[in-house]
JSON list of C-alpha atoms in Angstrom, two decimals:
[
{"chain": "A", "resi": 1, "resn": "MET", "atom": "CA", "xyz": [131.18, 51.24, 145.64]},
{"chain": "A", "resi": 2, "resn": "TYR", "atom": "CA", "xyz": [133.18, 49.24, 143.15]},
{"chain": "A", "resi": 3, "resn": "MET", "atom": "CA", "xyz": [134.60, 51.28, 140.27]},
{"chain": "A", "resi": 4, "resn": "ARG", "atom": "CA", "xyz": [135.37, 49.79, 136.89]},
{"chain": "A", "resi": 5, "resn": "ASN", "atom": "CA", "xyz": [138.85, 50.29, 135.43]},
{"chain": "A", "resi": 6, "resn": "ASP", "atom": "CA", "xyz": [137.59, 52.54, 132.66]},
{"chain": "A", "resi": 7, "resn": "LEU", "atom": "CA", "xyz": [135.94, 54.78, 135.25]},
{"chain": "A", "resi": 8, "resn": "ILE", "atom": "CA", "xyz": [139.17, 54.95, 137.22]},
{"chain": "A", "resi": 9, "resn": "GLU", "atom": "CA", "xyz": [140.77, 56.19, 134.03]},
{"chain": "A", "resi": 10, "resn": "VAL", "atom": "CA", "xyz": [138.06, 58.82, 133.59]},
{"chain": "A", "resi": 11, "resn": "GLU", "atom": "CA", "xyz": [138.86, 59.96, 137.13]},
{"chain": "A", "resi": 12, "resn": "GLN", "atom": "CA", "xyz": [142.60, 60.13, 136.45]},
{"chain": "A", "resi": 13, "resn": "ILE", "atom": "CA", "xyz": [142.08, 62.14, 133.28]},
{"chain": "A", "resi": 14, "resn": "GLU", "atom": "CA", "xyz": [139.82, 64.48, 135.20]},
{"chain": "A", "resi": 15, "resn": "LYS", "atom": "CA", "xyz": [142.49, 64.99, 137.86]},
{"chain": "A", "resi": 16, "resn": "TYR", "atom": "CA", "xyz": [145.01, 65.72, 135.13]},
{"chain": "A", "resi": 17, "resn": "LEU", "atom": "CA", "xyz": [142.74, 68.20, 133.34]},
{"chain": "A", "resi": 18, "resn": "SER", "atom": "CA", "xyz": [141.76, 70.02, 136.51]},
{"chain": "A", "resi": 19, "resn": "HIS", "atom": "CA", "xyz": [145.41, 70.32, 137.66]},
{"chain": "A", "resi": 20, "resn": "GLN", "atom": "CA", "xyz": [144.90, 68.14, 140.71]},
{"chain": "A", "resi": 21, "resn": "MET", "atom": "CA", "xyz": [147.90, 65.90, 140.08]},
{"chain": "A", "resi": 22, "resn": "SER", "atom": "CA", "xyz": [151.14, 66.30, 141.98]},
{"chain": "A", "resi": 23, "resn": "GLY", "atom": "CA", "xyz": [154.25, 67.09, 139.95]},
{"chain": "A", "resi": 24, "resn": "GLU", "atom": "CA", "xyz": [155.50, 63.53, 139.94]},
{"chain": "A", "resi": 25, "resn": "LYS", "atom": "CA", "xyz": [152.14, 61.95, 139.09]},
{"chain": "A", "resi": 26, "resn": "LYS", "atom": "CA", "xyz": [151.62, 64.51, 136.38]},
{"chain": "A", "resi": 27, "resn": "ALA", "atom": "CA", "xyz": [155.00, 63.75, 134.80]},
{"chain": "A", "resi": 28, "resn": "GLN", "atom": "CA", "xyz": [154.19, 60.04, 134.89]},
{"chain": "A", "resi": 29, "resn": "PHE", "atom": "CA", "xyz": [150.80, 60.65, 133.32]},
{"chain": "A", "resi": 30, "resn": "GLU", "atom": "CA", "xyz": [152.30, 62.76, 130.54]},
{"chain": "A", "resi": 31, "resn": "THR", "atom": "CA", "xyz": [154.82, 60.05, 129.77]},
{"chain": "A", "resi": 32, "resn": "ARG", "atom": "CA", "xyz": [152.00, 57.51, 129.54]},
{"chain": "A", "resi": 33, "resn": "MET", "atom": "CA", "xyz": [150.15, 59.82, 127.16]},
{"chain": "A", "resi": 34, "resn": "LEU", "atom": "CA", "xyz": [153.21, 60.05, 124.92]},
{"chain": "A", "resi": 35, "resn": "LEU", "atom": "CA", "xyz": [153.53, 56.29, 124.75]},
{"chain": "A", "resi": 36, "resn": "ASP", "atom": "CA", "xyz": [149.85, 55.48, 124.51]},
{"chain": "A", "resi": 37, "resn": "GLY", "atom": "CA", "xyz": [148.06, 57.25, 121.68]},
{"chain": "A", "resi": 38, "resn": "SER", "atom": "CA", "xyz": [144.68, 55.99, 122.83]},
{"chain": "A", "resi": 39, "resn": "LEU", "atom": "CA", "xyz": [145.14, 57.61, 126.24]},
{"chain": "A", "resi": 40, "resn": "PHE", "atom": "CA", "xyz": [146.08, 60.85, 124.54]},
{"chain": "A", "resi": 41, "resn": "GLU", "atom": "CA", "xyz": [142.91, 60.68, 122.44]},
{"chain": "A", "resi": 42, "resn": "LYS", "atom": "CA", "xyz": [140.80, 60.05, 125.52]},
{"chain": "A", "resi": 43, "resn": "VAL", "atom": "CA", "xyz": [142.30, 63.09, 127.26]},
{"chain": "A", "resi": 44, "resn": "GLU", "atom": "CA", "xyz": [141.51, 65.25, 124.25]},
{"chain": "A", "resi": 45, "resn": "ALA", "atom": "CA", "xyz": [137.98, 63.86, 124.03]},
{"chain": "A", "resi": 46, "resn": "GLN", "atom": "CA", "xyz": [137.38, 64.46, 127.73]},
{"chain": "A", "resi": 47, "resn": "LYS", "atom": "CA", "xyz": [138.56, 68.05, 127.34]},
{"chain": "A", "resi": 48, "resn": "HIS", "atom": "CA", "xyz": [136.04, 68.39, 124.55]},
{"chain": "A", "resi": 49, "resn": "VAL", "atom": "CA", "xyz": [133.30, 66.97, 126.78]},
{"chain": "A", "resi": 50, "resn": "HIS", "atom": "CA", "xyz": [134.07, 69.62, 129.41]},
{"chain": "A", "resi": 51, "resn": "LYS", "atom": "CA", "xyz": [133.78, 72.30, 126.78]},
{"chain": "A", "resi": 52, "resn": "LEU", "atom": "CA", "xyz": [130.46, 70.96, 125.52]},
{"chain": "A", "resi": 53, "resn": "ILE", "atom": "CA", "xyz": [129.11, 70.90, 129.06]},
{"chain": "A", "resi": 54, "resn": "ARG", "atom": "CA", "xyz": [130.10, 74.55, 129.43]},
{"chain": "A", "resi": 55, "resn": "ILE", "atom": "CA", "xyz": [128.41, 75.48, 126.16]},
{"chain": "A", "resi": 56, "resn": "PHE", "atom": "CA", "xyz": [125.29, 73.52, 127.11]},
{"chain": "A", "resi": 57, "resn": "SER", "atom": "CA", "xyz": [125.20, 75.10, 130.57]},
{"chain": "A", "resi": 58, "resn": "ARG", "atom": "CA", "xyz": [125.54, 78.59, 129.15]},
{"chain": "A", "resi": 59, "resn": "ARG", "atom": "CA", "xyz": [122.62, 77.99, 126.81]},
{"chain": "A", "resi": 60, "resn": "GLN", "atom": "CA", "xyz": [120.52, 76.91, 129.77]},
{"chain": "A", "resi": 61, "resn": "GLN", "atom": "CA", "xyz": [121.62, 79.96, 131.70]},
{"chain": "A", "resi": 62, "resn": "ARG", "atom": "CA", "xyz": [120.82, 82.20, 128.71]},
{"chain": "A", "resi": 63, "resn": "ASN", "atom": "CA", "xyz": [117.31, 80.76, 128.55]},
{"chain": "A", "resi": 64, "resn": "LYS", "atom": "CA", "xyz": [116.92, 81.60, 132.20]},
{"chain": "A", "resi": 65, "resn": "LEU", "atom": "CA", "xyz": [118.04, 85.20, 131.61]},
{"chain": "A", "resi": 66, "resn": "GLU", "atom": "CA", "xyz": [115.66, 85.46, 128.68]},
{"chain": "A", "resi": 67, "resn": "SER", "atom": "CA", "xyz": [112.79, 84.38, 130.91]},
{"chain": "A", "resi": 68, "resn": "VAL", "atom": "CA", "xyz": [113.78, 86.98, 133.52]},
{"chain": "A", "resi": 69, "resn": "TYR", "atom": "CA", "xyz": [113.72, 89.58, 130.74]},
{"chain": "A", "resi": 70, "resn": "GLN", "atom": "CA", "xyz": [110.26, 88.47, 129.60]},
{"chain": "A", "resi": 71, "resn": "GLN", "atom": "CA", "xyz": [109.03, 88.53, 133.18]},
{"chain": "A", "resi": 72, "resn": "LEU", "atom": "CA", "xyz": [110.27, 92.10, 133.69]},
{"chain": "A", "resi": 73, "resn": "LEU", "atom": "CA", "xyz": [108.76, 93.28, 130.41]},
{"chain": "A", "resi": 74, "resn": "ARG", "atom": "CA", "xyz": [105.38, 92.50, 131.93]},
{"chain": "A", "resi": 75, "resn": "GLU", "atom": "CA", "xyz": [106.03, 95.17, 134.55]},
{"chain": "A", "resi": 76, "resn": "PRO", "atom": "CA", "xyz": [104.67, 98.38, 133.01]},
{"chain": "A", "resi": 77, "resn": "SER", "atom": "CA", "xyz": [107.26, 100.70, 134.57]},
{"chain": "A", "resi": 78, "resn": "PHE", "atom": "CA", "xyz": [110.16, 98.56, 133.36]},
{"chain": "A", "resi": 79, "resn": "ALA", "atom": "CA", "xyz": [108.74, 98.24, 129.86]},
{"chain": "A", "resi": 80, "resn": "GLN", "atom": "CA", "xyz": [108.11, 102.00, 129.66]},
{"chain": "A", "resi": 81, "resn": "GLN", "atom": "CA", "xyz": [111.64, 102.76, 130.80]},
{"chain": "A", "resi": 82, "resn": "LEU", "atom": "CA", "xyz": [113.08, 100.68, 127.96]},
{"chain": "A", "resi": 83, "resn": "LYS", "atom": "CA", "xyz": [110.71, 102.20, 125.47]},
{"chain": "A", "resi": 84, "resn": "ASN", "atom": "CA", "xyz": [111.90, 105.66, 126.45]},
{"chain": "A", "resi": 85, "resn": "ILE", "atom": "CA", "xyz": [115.56, 104.71, 126.13]},
{"chain": "A", "resi": 86, "resn": "PHE", "atom": "CA", "xyz": [115.20, 103.52, 122.56]},
{"chain": "A", "resi": 87, "resn": "ALA", "atom": "CA", "xyz": [112.53, 106.04, 121.52]},
{"chain": "B", "resi": 1, "resn": "MET", "atom": "CA", "xyz": [122.42, 83.40, 142.99]},
{"chain": "B", "resi": 2, "resn": "LYS", "atom": "CA", "xyz": [118.81, 83.06, 144.03]},
{"chain": "B", "resi": 3, "resn": "HIS", "atom": "CA", "xyz": [116.20, 83.71, 141.37]},
{"chain": "B", "resi": 4, "resn": "GLU", "atom": "CA", "xyz": [114.74, 86.73, 143.16]},
{"chain": "B", "resi": 5, "resn": "SER", "atom": "CA", "xyz": [118.18, 88.33, 143.55]},
{"chain": "B", "resi": 6, "resn": "LEU", "atom": "CA", "xyz": [118.83, 87.79, 139.87]},
{"chain": "B", "resi": 7, "resn": "VAL", "atom": "CA", "xyz": [115.54, 89.45, 138.92]},
{"chain": "B", "resi": 8, "resn": "GLU", "atom": "CA", "xyz": [116.34, 92.30, 141.27]},
{"chain": "B", "resi": 9, "resn": "LEU", "atom": "CA", "xyz": [119.81, 92.79, 139.80]},
{"chain": "B", "resi": 10, "resn": "TYR", "atom": "CA", "xyz": [118.40, 92.65, 136.29]},
{"chain": "B", "resi": 11, "resn": "ARG", "atom": "CA", "xyz": [115.71, 95.21, 137.07]},
{"chain": "B", "resi": 12, "resn": "GLU", "atom": "CA", "xyz": [118.23, 97.53, 138.64]},
{"chain": "B", "resi": 13, "resn": "VAL", "atom": "CA", "xyz": [121.00, 97.36, 136.04]},
{"chain": "B", "resi": 14, "resn": "PHE", "atom": "CA", "xyz": [119.50, 96.60, 132.65]},
{"chain": "B", "resi": 15, "resn": "PRO", "atom": "CA", "xyz": [118.04, 100.06, 131.89]},
{"chain": "B", "resi": 16, "resn": "GLU", "atom": "CA", "xyz": [121.43, 101.61, 132.55]},
{"chain": "B", "resi": 17, "resn": "ALA", "atom": "CA", "xyz": [123.14, 98.98, 130.40]},
{"chain": "B", "resi": 18, "resn": "ALA", "atom": "CA", "xyz": [120.64, 99.60, 127.61]},
{"chain": "B", "resi": 19, "resn": "ARG", "atom": "CA", "xyz": [121.38, 103.33, 127.75]},
{"chain": "B", "resi": 20, "resn": "LEU", "atom": "CA", "xyz": [125.09, 102.59, 127.55]},
{"chain": "B", "resi": 21, "resn": "ILE", "atom": "CA", "xyz": [124.81, 100.26, 124.56]},
{"chain": "B", "resi": 22, "resn": "LYS", "atom": "CA", "xyz": [122.50, 102.65, 122.79]},
{"chain": "B", "resi": 23, "resn": "ARG", "atom": "CA", "xyz": [124.99, 105.45, 123.26]},
{"chain": "B", "resi": 24, "resn": "LEU", "atom": "CA", "xyz": [127.65, 103.19, 121.73]},
{"chain": "B", "resi": 25, "resn": "GLY", "atom": "CA", "xyz": [125.46, 102.59, 118.68]},
{"chain": "B", "resi": 26, "resn": "GLY", "atom": "CA", "xyz": [123.53, 99.40, 119.58]},
{"chain": "B", "resi": 27, "resn": "ASN", "atom": "CA", "xyz": [119.87, 98.50, 119.19]},
{"chain": "B", "resi": 28, "resn": "PRO", "atom": "CA", "xyz": [117.58, 96.97, 121.87]},
{"chain": "B", "resi": 29, "resn": "GLU", "atom": "CA", "xyz": [118.35, 93.38, 120.85]},
{"chain": "B", "resi": 30, "resn": "GLU", "atom": "CA", "xyz": [122.09, 94.01, 120.96]},
{"chain": "B", "resi": 31, "resn": "ALA", "atom": "CA", "xyz": [121.74, 95.72, 124.32]},
{"chain": "B", "resi": 32, "resn": "LYS", "atom": "CA", "xyz": [120.03, 92.67, 125.73]},
{"chain": "B", "resi": 33, "resn": "ASP", "atom": "CA", "xyz": [122.54, 90.22, 124.26]},
{"chain": "B", "resi": 34, "resn": "THR", "atom": "CA", "xyz": [125.49, 92.20, 125.56]},
{"chain": "B", "resi": 35, "resn": "PHE", "atom": "CA", "xyz": [123.92, 92.51, 128.98]},
{"chain": "B", "resi": 36, "resn": "HIS", "atom": "CA", "xyz": [123.27, 88.78, 129.10]},
{"chain": "B", "resi": 37, "resn": "ASP", "atom": "CA", "xyz": [126.91, 88.07, 128.21]},
{"chain": "B", "resi": 38, "resn": "ALA", "atom": "CA", "xyz": [128.03, 90.36, 131.02]},
{"chain": "B", "resi": 39, "resn": "LEU", "atom": "CA", "xyz": [125.64, 88.66, 133.44]},
{"chain": "B", "resi": 40, "resn": "LEU", "atom": "CA", "xyz": [126.85, 85.20, 132.41]},
{"chain": "B", "resi": 41, "resn": "ILE", "atom": "CA", "xyz": [130.44, 86.20, 133.11]},
{"chain": "B", "resi": 42, "resn": "TYR", "atom": "CA", "xyz": [129.37, 87.68, 136.44]},
{"chain": "B", "resi": 43, "resn": "LEU", "atom": "CA", "xyz": [127.47, 84.52, 137.43]},
{"chain": "B", "resi": 44, "resn": "GLU", "atom": "CA", "xyz": [130.27, 82.22, 136.29]},
{"chain": "B", "resi": 45, "resn": "ARG", "atom": "CA", "xyz": [132.79, 84.13, 138.37]},
{"chain": "B", "resi": 46, "resn": "GLU", "atom": "CA", "xyz": [130.45, 84.07, 141.31]},
{"chain": "B", "resi": 47, "resn": "ALA", "atom": "CA", "xyz": [130.06, 80.28, 141.02]},
{"chain": "B", "resi": 48, "resn": "LYS", "atom": "CA", "xyz": [133.82, 79.83, 140.76]},
{"chain": "B", "resi": 49, "resn": "GLY", "atom": "CA", "xyz": [134.47, 82.17, 143.67]},
{"chain": "B", "resi": 50, "resn": "THR", "atom": "CA", "xyz": [136.59, 84.53, 141.54]},
{"chain": "B", "resi": 51, "resn": "LEU", "atom": "CA", "xyz": [134.17, 87.46, 141.55]},
{"chain": "B", "resi": 52, "resn": "GLN", "atom": "CA", "xyz": [135.84, 90.56, 142.94]},
{"chain": "B", "resi": 53, "resn": "ILE", "atom": "CA", "xyz": [133.56, 93.53, 143.16]},
{"chain": "B", "resi": 54, "resn": "HIS", "atom": "CA", "xyz": [135.31, 96.79, 143.96]},
{"chain": "B", "resi": 55, "resn": "THR", "atom": "CA", "xyz": [132.46, 99.28, 143.82]},
{"chain": "B", "resi": 56, "resn": "SER", "atom": "CA", "xyz": [129.10, 97.67, 143.08]},
{"chain": "B", "resi": 57, "resn": "ALA", "atom": "CA", "xyz": [127.56, 94.84, 141.11]},
{"chain": "B", "resi": 58, "resn": "LYS", "atom": "CA", "xyz": [126.03, 97.49, 138.88]},
{"chain": "B", "resi": 59, "resn": "ALA", "atom": "CA", "xyz": [129.33, 99.16, 138.03]},
{"chain": "B", "resi": 60, "resn": "TYR", "atom": "CA", "xyz": [130.87, 95.75, 137.48]},
{"chain": "B", "resi": 61, "resn": "LEU", "atom": "CA", "xyz": [128.18, 94.67, 135.02]},
{"chain": "B", "resi": 62, "resn": "LEU", "atom": "CA", "xyz": [128.23, 97.98, 133.16]},
{"chain": "B", "resi": 63, "resn": "GLY", "atom": "CA", "xyz": [132.01, 97.82, 132.87]},
{"chain": "B", "resi": 64, "resn": "THR", "atom": "CA", "xyz": [131.91, 94.26, 131.56]},
{"chain": "B", "resi": 65, "resn": "ALA", "atom": "CA", "xyz": [129.13, 95.09, 129.09]},
{"chain": "B", "resi": 66, "resn": "LYS", "atom": "CA", "xyz": [131.11, 98.04, 127.77]},
{"chain": "B", "resi": 67, "resn": "ILE", "atom": "CA", "xyz": [134.27, 96.00, 127.28]},
{"chain": "B", "resi": 68, "resn": "LEU", "atom": "CA", "xyz": [132.34, 93.21, 125.54]},
{"chain": "B", "resi": 69, "resn": "TRP", "atom": "CA", "xyz": [130.61, 95.64, 123.22]},
{"chain": "B", "resi": 70, "resn": "LEU", "atom": "CA", "xyz": [133.76, 97.53, 122.27]},
{"chain": "B", "resi": 71, "resn": "HIS", "atom": "CA", "xyz": [135.66, 94.28, 121.81]},
{"chain": "B", "resi": 72, "resn": "ALA", "atom": "CA", "xyz": [132.98, 92.92, 119.47]},
{"chain": "B", "resi": 73, "resn": "LYS", "atom": "CA", "xyz": [133.25, 96.14, 117.44]},
{"chain": "B", "resi": 74, "resn": "ASN", "atom": "CA", "xyz": [137.06, 95.96, 117.35]},
{"chain": "B", "resi": 75, "resn": "GLN", "atom": "CA", "xyz": [137.28, 99.12, 119.40]},
{"chain": "B", "resi": 76, "resn": "TYR", "atom": "CA", "xyz": [138.83, 97.68, 122.51]},
{"chain": "B", "resi": 77, "resn": "PHE", "atom": "CA", "xyz": [142.59, 97.56, 122.42]},
{"chain": "B", "resi": 78, "resn": "ASP", "atom": "CA", "xyz": [143.58, 96.24, 125.86]},
{"chain": "B", "resi": 79, "resn": "PRO", "atom": "CA", "xyz": [143.92, 92.51, 126.40]},
{"chain": "B", "resi": 80, "resn": "LEU", "atom": "CA", "xyz": [140.74, 90.94, 127.76]},
{"chain": "B", "resi": 81, "resn": "PRO", "atom": "CA", "xyz": [140.87, 89.22, 131.15]},
{"chain": "B", "resi": 82, "resn": "GLU", "atom": "CA", "xyz": [141.72, 85.57, 130.55]},
{"chain": "B", "resi": 83, "resn": "ASP", "atom": "CA", "xyz": [138.31, 84.16, 131.48]},
{"chain": "B", "resi": 84, "resn": "VAL", "atom": "CA", "xyz": [136.48, 86.80, 129.44]},
{"chain": "B", "resi": 85, "resn": "GLU", "atom": "CA", "xyz": [138.58, 85.99, 126.40]},
{"chain": "B", "resi": 86, "resn": "ALA", "atom": "CA", "xyz": [137.90, 82.26, 126.84]},
{"chain": "B", "resi": 87, "resn": "PHE", "atom": "CA", "xyz": [134.19, 83.04, 127.20]},
{"chain": "B", "resi": 88, "resn": "VAL", "atom": "CA", "xyz": [134.09, 85.15, 124.02]},
{"chain": "B", "resi": 89, "resn": "ASP", "atom": "CA", "xyz": [136.05, 82.57, 122.02]},
{"chain": "B", "resi": 90, "resn": "GLU", "atom": "CA", "xyz": [133.89, 79.67, 123.15]},
{"chain": "B", "resi": 91, "resn": "GLU", "atom": "CA", "xyz": [130.65, 81.49, 122.52]},
{"chain": "B", "resi": 92, "resn": "ASN", "atom": "CA", "xyz": [131.77, 82.38, 118.99]},
{"chain": "B", "resi": 93, "resn": "GLU", "atom": "CA", "xyz": [132.77, 78.78, 118.45]},
{"chain": "B", "resi": 94, "resn": "ALA", "atom": "CA", "xyz": [129.48, 77.55, 119.88]},
{"chain": "B", "resi": 95, "resn": "ALA", "atom": "CA", "xyz": [127.58, 79.69, 117.40]},
{"chain": "B", "resi": 96, "resn": "ASP", "atom": "CA", "xyz": [129.44, 77.98, 114.53]},
{"chain": "B", "resi": 97, "resn": "GLU", "atom": "CA", "xyz": [129.36, 74.51, 116.04]},
{"chain": "B", "resi": 98, "resn": "ASP", "atom": "CA", "xyz": [126.82, 72.28, 114.41]},
{"chain": "B", "resi": 99, "resn": "LYS", "atom": "CA", "xyz": [123.69, 71.82, 116.43]},
{"chain": "B", "resi": 100, "resn": "ASN", "atom": "CA", "xyz": [124.10, 68.06, 116.45]},
{"chain": "B", "resi": 101, "resn": "VAL", "atom": "CA", "xyz": [126.77, 68.48, 119.04]},
{"chain": "B", "resi": 102, "resn": "PHE", "atom": "CA", "xyz": [124.11, 68.53, 121.73]},
{"chain": "B", "resi": 103, "resn": "HIS", "atom": "CA", "xyz": [122.89, 65.26, 120.38]},
{"chain": "B", "resi": 104, "resn": "TYR", "atom": "CA", "xyz": [126.02, 63.67, 121.87]},
{"chain": "B", "resi": 105, "resn": "LEU", "atom": "CA", "xyz": [125.38, 65.26, 125.22]},
{"chain": "B", "resi": 106, "resn": "LEU", "atom": "CA", "xyz": [121.78, 64.12, 125.19]},
{"chain": "B", "resi": 107, "resn": "LEU", "atom": "CA", "xyz": [122.83, 60.53, 124.55]},
{"chain": "B", "resi": 108, "resn": "ALA", "atom": "CA", "xyz": [123.96, 60.50, 128.14]},
{"chain": "B", "resi": 109, "resn": "GLY", "atom": "CA", "xyz": [120.43, 61.41, 129.25]},
{"chain": "B", "resi": 110, "resn": "GLU", "atom": "CA", "xyz": [118.86, 64.50, 130.80]},
{"chain": "B", "resi": 111, "resn": "LYS", "atom": "CA", "xyz": [119.74, 63.54, 134.34]},
{"chain": "B", "resi": 112, "resn": "CYS", "atom": "CA", "xyz": [123.43, 63.18, 133.43]},
{"chain": "B", "resi": 113, "resn": "LEU", "atom": "CA", "xyz": [123.46, 66.56, 131.73]},
{"chain": "B", "resi": 114, "resn": "HIS", "atom": "CA", "xyz": [121.88, 68.38, 134.61]},
{"chain": "B", "resi": 115, "resn": "MET", "atom": "CA", "xyz": [124.21, 66.69, 137.03]},
{"chain": "B", "resi": 116, "resn": "LEU", "atom": "CA", "xyz": [127.27, 67.59, 134.96]},
{"chain": "B", "resi": 117, "resn": "LYS", "atom": "CA", "xyz": [126.08, 71.20, 134.75]},
{"chain": "B", "resi": 118, "resn": "ALA", "atom": "CA", "xyz": [125.57, 71.25, 138.51]},
{"chain": "B", "resi": 119, "resn": "PHE", "atom": "CA", "xyz": [129.10, 70.00, 139.09]},
{"chain": "B", "resi": 120, "resn": "TYR", "atom": "CA", "xyz": [131.16, 71.76, 136.42]},
{"chain": "B", "resi": 121, "resn": "TYR", "atom": "CA", "xyz": [129.21, 74.94, 135.82]},
{"chain": "B", "resi": 122, "resn": "ASP", "atom": "CA", "xyz": [127.32, 75.70, 139.01]},
{"chain": "B", "resi": 123, "resn": "ASN", "atom": "CA", "xyz": [130.21, 74.35, 141.08]},
{"chain": "B", "resi": 124, "resn": "LEU", "atom": "CA", "xyz": [128.02, 72.48, 143.54]},
{"chain": "B", "resi": 125, "resn": "SER", "atom": "CA", "xyz": [129.80, 70.06, 145.82]},
{"chain": "B", "resi": 126, "resn": "LEU", "atom": "CA", "xyz": [129.34, 66.32, 145.39]},
{"chain": "B", "resi": 127, "resn": "GLN", "atom": "CA", "xyz": [127.46, 66.30, 148.70]},
{"chain": "B", "resi": 128, "resn": "GLN", "atom": "CA", "xyz": [124.93, 68.77, 147.33]},
{"chain": "B", "resi": 129, "resn": "ILE", "atom": "CA", "xyz": [124.72, 66.88, 144.06]},
{"chain": "B", "resi": 130, "resn": "ALA", "atom": "CA", "xyz": [124.14, 63.58, 145.84]},
{"chain": "B", "resi": 131, "resn": "ALA", "atom": "CA", "xyz": [121.31, 65.21, 147.81]},
{"chain": "B", "resi": 132, "resn": "ASN", "atom": "CA", "xyz": [119.77, 67.06, 144.84]},
{"chain": "B", "resi": 133, "resn": "PHE", "atom": "CA", "xyz": [119.87, 64.12, 142.45]},
{"chain": "B", "resi": 134, "resn": "GLY", "atom": "CA", "xyz": [119.01, 61.40, 144.92]},
{"chain": "B", "resi": 135, "resn": "PHE", "atom": "CA", "xyz": [122.31, 59.53, 145.05]},
{"chain": "B", "resi": 136, "resn": "ASN", "atom": "CA", "xyz": [123.22, 57.41, 147.94]},
{"chain": "B", "resi": 137, "resn": "GLY", "atom": "CA", "xyz": [126.25, 59.47, 149.02]},
{"chain": "B", "resi": 138, "resn": "VAL", "atom": "CA", "xyz": [129.26, 61.20, 147.50]},
{"chain": "B", "resi": 139, "resn": "ARG", "atom": "CA", "xyz": [130.88, 58.03, 146.25]},
{"chain": "B", "resi": 140, "resn": "SER", "atom": "CA", "xyz": [127.86, 57.01, 144.26]},
{"chain": "B", "resi": 141, "resn": "ALA", "atom": "CA", "xyz": [127.50, 60.52, 142.81]},
{"chain": "B", "resi": 142, "resn": "THR", "atom": "CA", "xyz": [131.16, 60.42, 141.77]},
{"chain": "B", "resi": 143, "resn": "VAL", "atom": "CA", "xyz": [130.81, 57.09, 140.02]},
{"chain": "B", "resi": 144, "resn": "GLN", "atom": "CA", "xyz": [127.70, 58.31, 138.25]},
{"chain": "B", "resi": 145, "resn": "LYS", "atom": "CA", "xyz": [129.46, 61.47, 137.13]},
{"chain": "B", "resi": 146, "resn": "HIS", "atom": "CA", "xyz": [132.32, 59.44, 135.64]},
{"chain": "B", "resi": 147, "resn": "LYS", "atom": "CA", "xyz": [129.86, 57.19, 133.85]},
{"chain": "B", "resi": 148, "resn": "CYS", "atom": "CA", "xyz": [128.15, 60.21, 132.31]},
{"chain": "B", "resi": 149, "resn": "ILE", "atom": "CA", "xyz": [131.47, 61.65, 131.13]},
{"chain": "B", "resi": 150, "resn": "GLU", "atom": "CA", "xyz": [132.51, 58.33, 129.68]},
{"chain": "B", "resi": 151, "resn": "LYS", "atom": "CA", "xyz": [129.27, 57.89, 127.78]},
{"chain": "B", "resi": 152, "resn": "ILE", "atom": "CA", "xyz": [129.61, 61.27, 126.09]},
{"chain": "B", "resi": 153, "resn": "ARG", "atom": "CA", "xyz": [133.32, 60.79, 125.46]},
{"chain": "B", "resi": 154, "resn": "THR", "atom": "CA", "xyz": [132.71, 57.47, 123.74]},
{"chain": "B", "resi": 155, "resn": "ALA", "atom": "CA", "xyz": [129.94, 58.91, 121.57]},
{"chain": "B", "resi": 156, "resn": "LEU", "atom": "CA", "xyz": [132.20, 61.79, 120.52]},
{"chain": "B", "resi": 157, "resn": "LYS", "atom": "CA", "xyz": [134.99, 59.40, 119.67]},
{"chain": "B", "resi": 158, "resn": "LYS", "atom": "CA", "xyz": [132.71, 57.41, 117.41]},
{"chain": "B", "resi": 159, "resn": "ARG", "atom": "CA", "xyz": [131.73, 60.60, 115.65]},
{"chain": "B", "resi": 160, "resn": "ASN", "atom": "CA", "xyz": [135.37, 61.54, 115.08]},
{"chain": "B", "resi": 161, "resn": "VAL", "atom": "CA", "xyz": [136.17, 58.12, 113.64]},
{"chain": "B", "resi": 162, "resn": "TYR", "atom": "CA", "xyz": [133.17, 58.47, 111.36]},
{"chain": "B", "resi": 163, "resn": "GLU", "atom": "CA", "xyz": [134.23, 61.92, 110.19]},
{"chain": "B", "resi": 164, "resn": "GLU", "atom": "CA", "xyz": [137.78, 60.82, 109.49]},
{"chain": "B", "resi": 165, "resn": "ARG", "atom": "CA", "xyz": [136.53, 58.00, 107.36]},
{"chain": "B", "resi": 166, "resn": "PHE", "atom": "CA", "xyz": [133.90, 59.80, 105.34]},
{"chain": "B", "resi": 167, "resn": "ASN", "atom": "CA", "xyz": [135.05, 63.39, 105.01]}
]
């Protein structure tokens, strides 16, 4: 499948951020970042995107854990156990 | 981890974790929150393949919960493991982060978000992602993933420009 230039750049930045670039390629990329402020900005923004995805994913995972908790509370023996602990 | 295994683990370990947090001065809500943090760290390590259990999953979760609790109360003086520290920092940051931040993620669409979670958080392979999300092969899943990232990145950039200009 044909990939647009901007997507190739997304891919390169991803390789850089996930430490999948060889030493030489990495050095070249870092030089380009120094010379090209817009590339530097894109790298920072992409790092931010990764972080947001992590935060989003954790919220989803937390909701899942909350639903497991609610499910277990409906089991009388589990609910009683907790009640006793905090009695 | 399969849903049933997660429920099983929860049922087995939570009462013990609740006892522990209570002993350390916490209430039921705090016990649950701390236990969920410990479970998240456990599940994240499992997905990344960095989970190393020496005795049992139970001991592991109780140990993590204890460290997290003491750390939150400024009573833990050893350095946290690197990933735990990153987790704690990011979760504190996330609590402060304005809720609109998810607006930028949602601009990319639900399908994008779930796919990005599957790849970056659940660590599924592109083969699995292609199959789960109905893409015509790894290549097509890869291109789609890059498009999703780019969409969010561009939206964030616009926000930053806006903030620089008006704040």
